[in-house]
Amino acid sequence: MNCSSFGKCGSCVLYQIPYDEQVEIKKNKLMDMFSGFDMPKLEVFTGSDNHFRARAEFRIWHEGDKSYYAMRKRKEEARGVIVIDECKIVDKAIYEIMEPLIKEIEKNETLRFKLYEIDFLSNSKGELIVTLIYHKKVDETIGSEIKKLKDKFKKCDFIVRKKGR
């Protein structure tokens, strides 16, 4: 799988390593963590090397009238964020809603203004919980706009909150 953000984005640290080796690294780390206990033999179930992450958190970056998903740069890089055009490790339901959702938010100043982060949580049925996190007071105005979003994205439930609350 190719990722144009790998090496710049601070999220995926093992992405350049083949999937089977990633699984082995994670398995060994887990075994080390529990080495002081009498553990049964570890049984590992693997899946696809893409669209496997059911939870994702993205910063939102605004430039002019455009809004983008973003991630913090790797620690070795300068501070700041990089724009994320796509993220192939997130669950298919998250992957498919990311672009249409940000486009809807971009068109709506009430939803867009001071939007700081969007978090996604998916399940095996393709249902999503989408949390919009703001740097402003959340009031009834946003509530009515969220109901409109819910009408467009039927498989999503939305949570709106102010950062830190």
CSV table of C-alpha atoms in Angstrom, one decimal:
chain,number,residue,atom,x,y,z
A,1,MET,CA,0.0,0.0,0.0
A,2,ASN,CA,1.3,3.5,-0.8
A,3,CYS,CA,0.8,6.5,1.4
A,4,SER,CA,1.9,9.9,0.2
A,5,SER,CA,2.1,11.1,3.9
A,6,PHE,CA,4.2,8.3,5.3
A,7,GLY,CA,7.4,9.5,6.9
A,8,LYS,CA,5.9,13.0,7.3
A,9,CYS,CA,2.8,12.1,9.3
A,10,GLY,CA,3.2,11.4,13.0
A,11,SER,CA,0.6,8.6,13.1
A,12,CYS,CA,1.9,5.5,11.4
A,13,VAL,CA,5.3,4.5,12.7
A,14,LEU,CA,5.5,1.0,11.2
A,15,TYR,CA,3.9,1.6,7.8
A,16,GLN,CA,7.1,1.0,5.8
A,17,ILE,CA,7.5,-2.5,7.3
A,18,PRO,CA,5.7,-5.3,5.5
A,19,TYR,CA,2.4,-6.2,7.3
A,20,ASP,CA,3.5,-9.7,8.5
A,21,GLU,CA,6.5,-8.1,10.1
A,22,GLN,CA,4.3,-5.4,11.7
A,23,VAL,CA,2.1,-8.2,13.2
A,24,GLU,CA,5.2,-10.0,14.6
A,25,ILE,CA,6.6,-6.7,16.1
A,26,LYS,CA,3.2,-6.0,17.8
A,27,LYS,CA,2.9,-9.6,19.0
A,28,ASN,CA,6.4,-9.5,20.6
A,29,LYS,CA,5.7,-6.2,22.2
A,30,LEU,CA,2.5,-7.6,23.7
A,31,MET,CA,4.3,-10.7,25.0
A,32,ASP,CA,6.9,-8.5,26.6
A,33,MET,CA,4.3,-6.4,28.3
A,34,PHE,CA,2.8,-9.5,29.9
A,35,SER,CA,6.0,-11.4,30.5
A,36,GLY,CA,5.6,-11.3,34.3
A,37,PHE,CA,2.3,-13.2,34.1
A,38,ASP,CA,1.5,-16.8,33.5
A,39,MET,CA,0.0,-16.3,30.0
A,40,PRO,CA,-1.5,-18.9,27.7
A,41,LYS,CA,0.0,-19.1,24.2
A,42,LEU,CA,-0.9,-16.0,22.2
A,43,GLU,CA,-3.2,-16.6,19.3
A,44,VAL,CA,-3.0,-13.9,16.6
A,45,PHE,CA,-5.8,-13.2,14.1
A,46,THR,CA,-4.7,-11.0,11.2
A,47,GLY,CA,-6.7,-9.2,8.6
A,48,SER,CA,-6.0,-6.9,5.6
A,49,ASP,CA,-3.1,-4.5,5.6
A,50,ASN,CA,-5.4,-1.7,4.7
A,51,HIS,CA,-8.8,-0.3,6.0
A,52,PHE,CA,-8.2,-2.0,9.3
A,53,ARG,CA,-8.3,0.9,11.8
A,54,ALA,CA,-11.8,1.4,13.3
A,55,ARG,CA,-10.8,4.6,15.2
A,56,ALA,CA,-9.1,7.7,13.8
A,57,GLU,CA,-8.5,11.2,14.9
A,58,PHE,CA,-7.7,14.0,12.5
A,59,ARG,CA,-6.9,17.7,13.1
A,60,ILE,CA,-8.8,20.1,10.9
A,61,TRP,CA,-6.7,22.7,9.0
A,62,HIS,CA,-8.4,25.7,7.5
A,63,GLU,CA,-6.9,27.8,4.7
A,64,GLY,CA,-9.2,30.5,3.2
A,65,ASP,CA,-12.5,28.8,2.3
A,66,LYS,CA,-11.0,25.3,2.3
A,67,SER,CA,-10.8,22.8,5.1
A,68,TYR,CA,-8.5,19.8,5.3
A,69,TYR,CA,-7.8,16.8,7.4
A,70,ALA,CA,-4.4,17.1,8.9
A,71,MET,CA,-2.0,15.2,11.2
A,72,ARG,CA,0.9,16.4,13.3
A,73,LYS,CA,4.3,16.1,11.7
A,74,ARG,CA,6.7,13.5,13.0
A,75,LYS,CA,8.7,14.6,16.0
A,76,GLU,CA,11.9,14.7,13.9
A,77,GLU,CA,10.3,17.2,11.6
A,78,ALA,CA,9.6,20.9,12.4
A,79,ARG,CA,6.5,21.5,14.4
A,80,GLY,CA,3.2,21.9,12.5
A,81,VAL,CA,0.8,19.7,10.5
A,82,ILE,CA,0.6,18.1,7.2
A,83,VAL,CA,-2.6,17.9,5.1
A,84,ILE,CA,-3.9,14.3,4.7
A,85,ASP,CA,-5.5,13.7,1.3
A,86,GLU,CA,-6.5,10.1,2.2
A,87,CYS,CA,-5.8,7.6,4.8
A,88,LYS,CA,-5.8,4.0,3.7
A,89,ILE,CA,-5.5,2.4,7.1
A,90,VAL,CA,-8.8,3.6,8.4
A,91,ASP,CA,-11.9,1.4,8.1
A,92,LYS,CA,-13.6,1.5,4.7
A,93,ALA,CA,-16.7,3.3,6.2
A,94,ILE,CA,-14.4,6.0,7.6
A,95,TYR,CA,-12.4,6.2,4.4
A,96,GLU,CA,-15.5,6.6,2.2
A,97,ILE,CA,-17.1,9.4,4.4
A,98,MET,CA,-14.0,11.5,5.0
A,99,GLU,CA,-14.1,13.5,1.7
A,100,PRO,CA,-17.9,14.0,1.4
A,101,LEU,CA,-18.1,15.0,5.1
A,102,ILE,CA,-15.3,17.7,4.9
A,103,LYS,CA,-16.9,19.1,1.7
A,104,GLU,CA,-20.3,19.4,3.5
A,105,ILE,CA,-18.6,21.1,6.5
A,106,GLU,CA,-16.7,23.4,4.2
A,107,LYS,CA,-20.0,24.7,2.7
A,108,ASN,CA,-21.4,25.5,6.2
A,109,GLU,CA,-19.8,28.3,8.1
A,110,THR,CA,-21.6,27.4,11.3
A,111,LEU,CA,-20.1,23.9,11.2
A,112,ARG,CA,-16.7,25.0,9.9
A,113,PHE,CA,-16.0,28.0,12.1
A,114,LYS,CA,-13.5,27.0,14.9
A,115,LEU,CA,-13.7,23.3,14.0
A,116,TYR,CA,-10.5,21.8,15.5
A,117,GLU,CA,-10.7,18.0,15.1
A,118,ILE,CA,-12.9,15.2,13.8
A,119,ASP,CA,-12.8,11.8,15.4
A,120,PHE,CA,-14.2,8.7,13.8
A,121,LEU,CA,-15.3,5.4,15.3
A,122,SER,CA,-16.7,2.6,13.1
A,123,ASN,CA,-18.1,-0.9,13.6
A,124,SER,CA,-18.3,-4.0,11.5
A,125,LYS,CA,-21.7,-2.9,10.1
A,126,GLY,CA,-20.3,0.3,8.6
A,127,GLU,CA,-22.0,2.5,11.1
A,128,LEU,CA,-20.0,5.5,12.4
A,129,ILE,CA,-19.8,7.8,15.4
A,130,VAL,CA,-18.3,11.1,14.2
A,131,THR,CA,-17.2,13.5,16.9
A,132,LEU,CA,-16.8,17.2,15.9
A,133,ILE,CA,-14.6,19.1,18.3
A,134,TYR,CA,-14.6,22.9,18.5
A,135,HIS,CA,-12.7,25.8,19.9
A,136,LYS,CA,-15.9,27.6,20.7
A,137,LYS,CA,-19.1,27.3,22.7
A,138,VAL,CA,-21.4,24.7,21.3
A,139,ASP,CA,-25.0,25.9,21.1
A,140,GLU,CA,-28.4,25.1,19.5
A,141,THR,CA,-27.3,26.7,16.2
A,142,ILE,CA,-24.8,23.9,15.7
A,143,GLY,CA,-27.4,21.3,16.8
A,144,SER,CA,-29.7,22.2,13.9
A,145,GLU,CA,-26.9,22.0,11.4
A,146,ILE,CA,-25.8,18.6,12.8
A,147,LYS,CA,-29.4,17.3,12.2
A,148,LYS,CA,-28.9,18.3,8.5
A,149,LEU,CA,-25.6,16.4,8.4
A,150,LYS,CA,-27.4,13.4,9.9
A,151,ASP,CA,-29.9,13.5,7.1
A,152,LYS,CA,-27.1,13.3,4.5
A,153,PHE,CA,-25.0,10.7,6.3
A,154,LYS,CA,-27.6,8.1,7.5
A,155,LYS,CA,-25.1,5.6,8.8
A,156,CYS,CA,-23.5,8.3,11.1
A,157,ASP,CA,-24.3,9.5,14.6
A,158,PHE,CA,-22.7,12.8,15.5
A,159,ILE,CA,-21.3,14.1,18.7
A,160,VAL,CA,-20.4,17.7,19.0
A,161,ARG,CA,-18.3,19.0,21.8
A,162,LYS,CA,-16.0,21.9,22.8
A,163,LYS,CA,-12.4,20.9,23.3
A,164,GLY,CA,-11.8,19.9,26.9
A,165,ARG,CA,-15.5,19.4,27.7
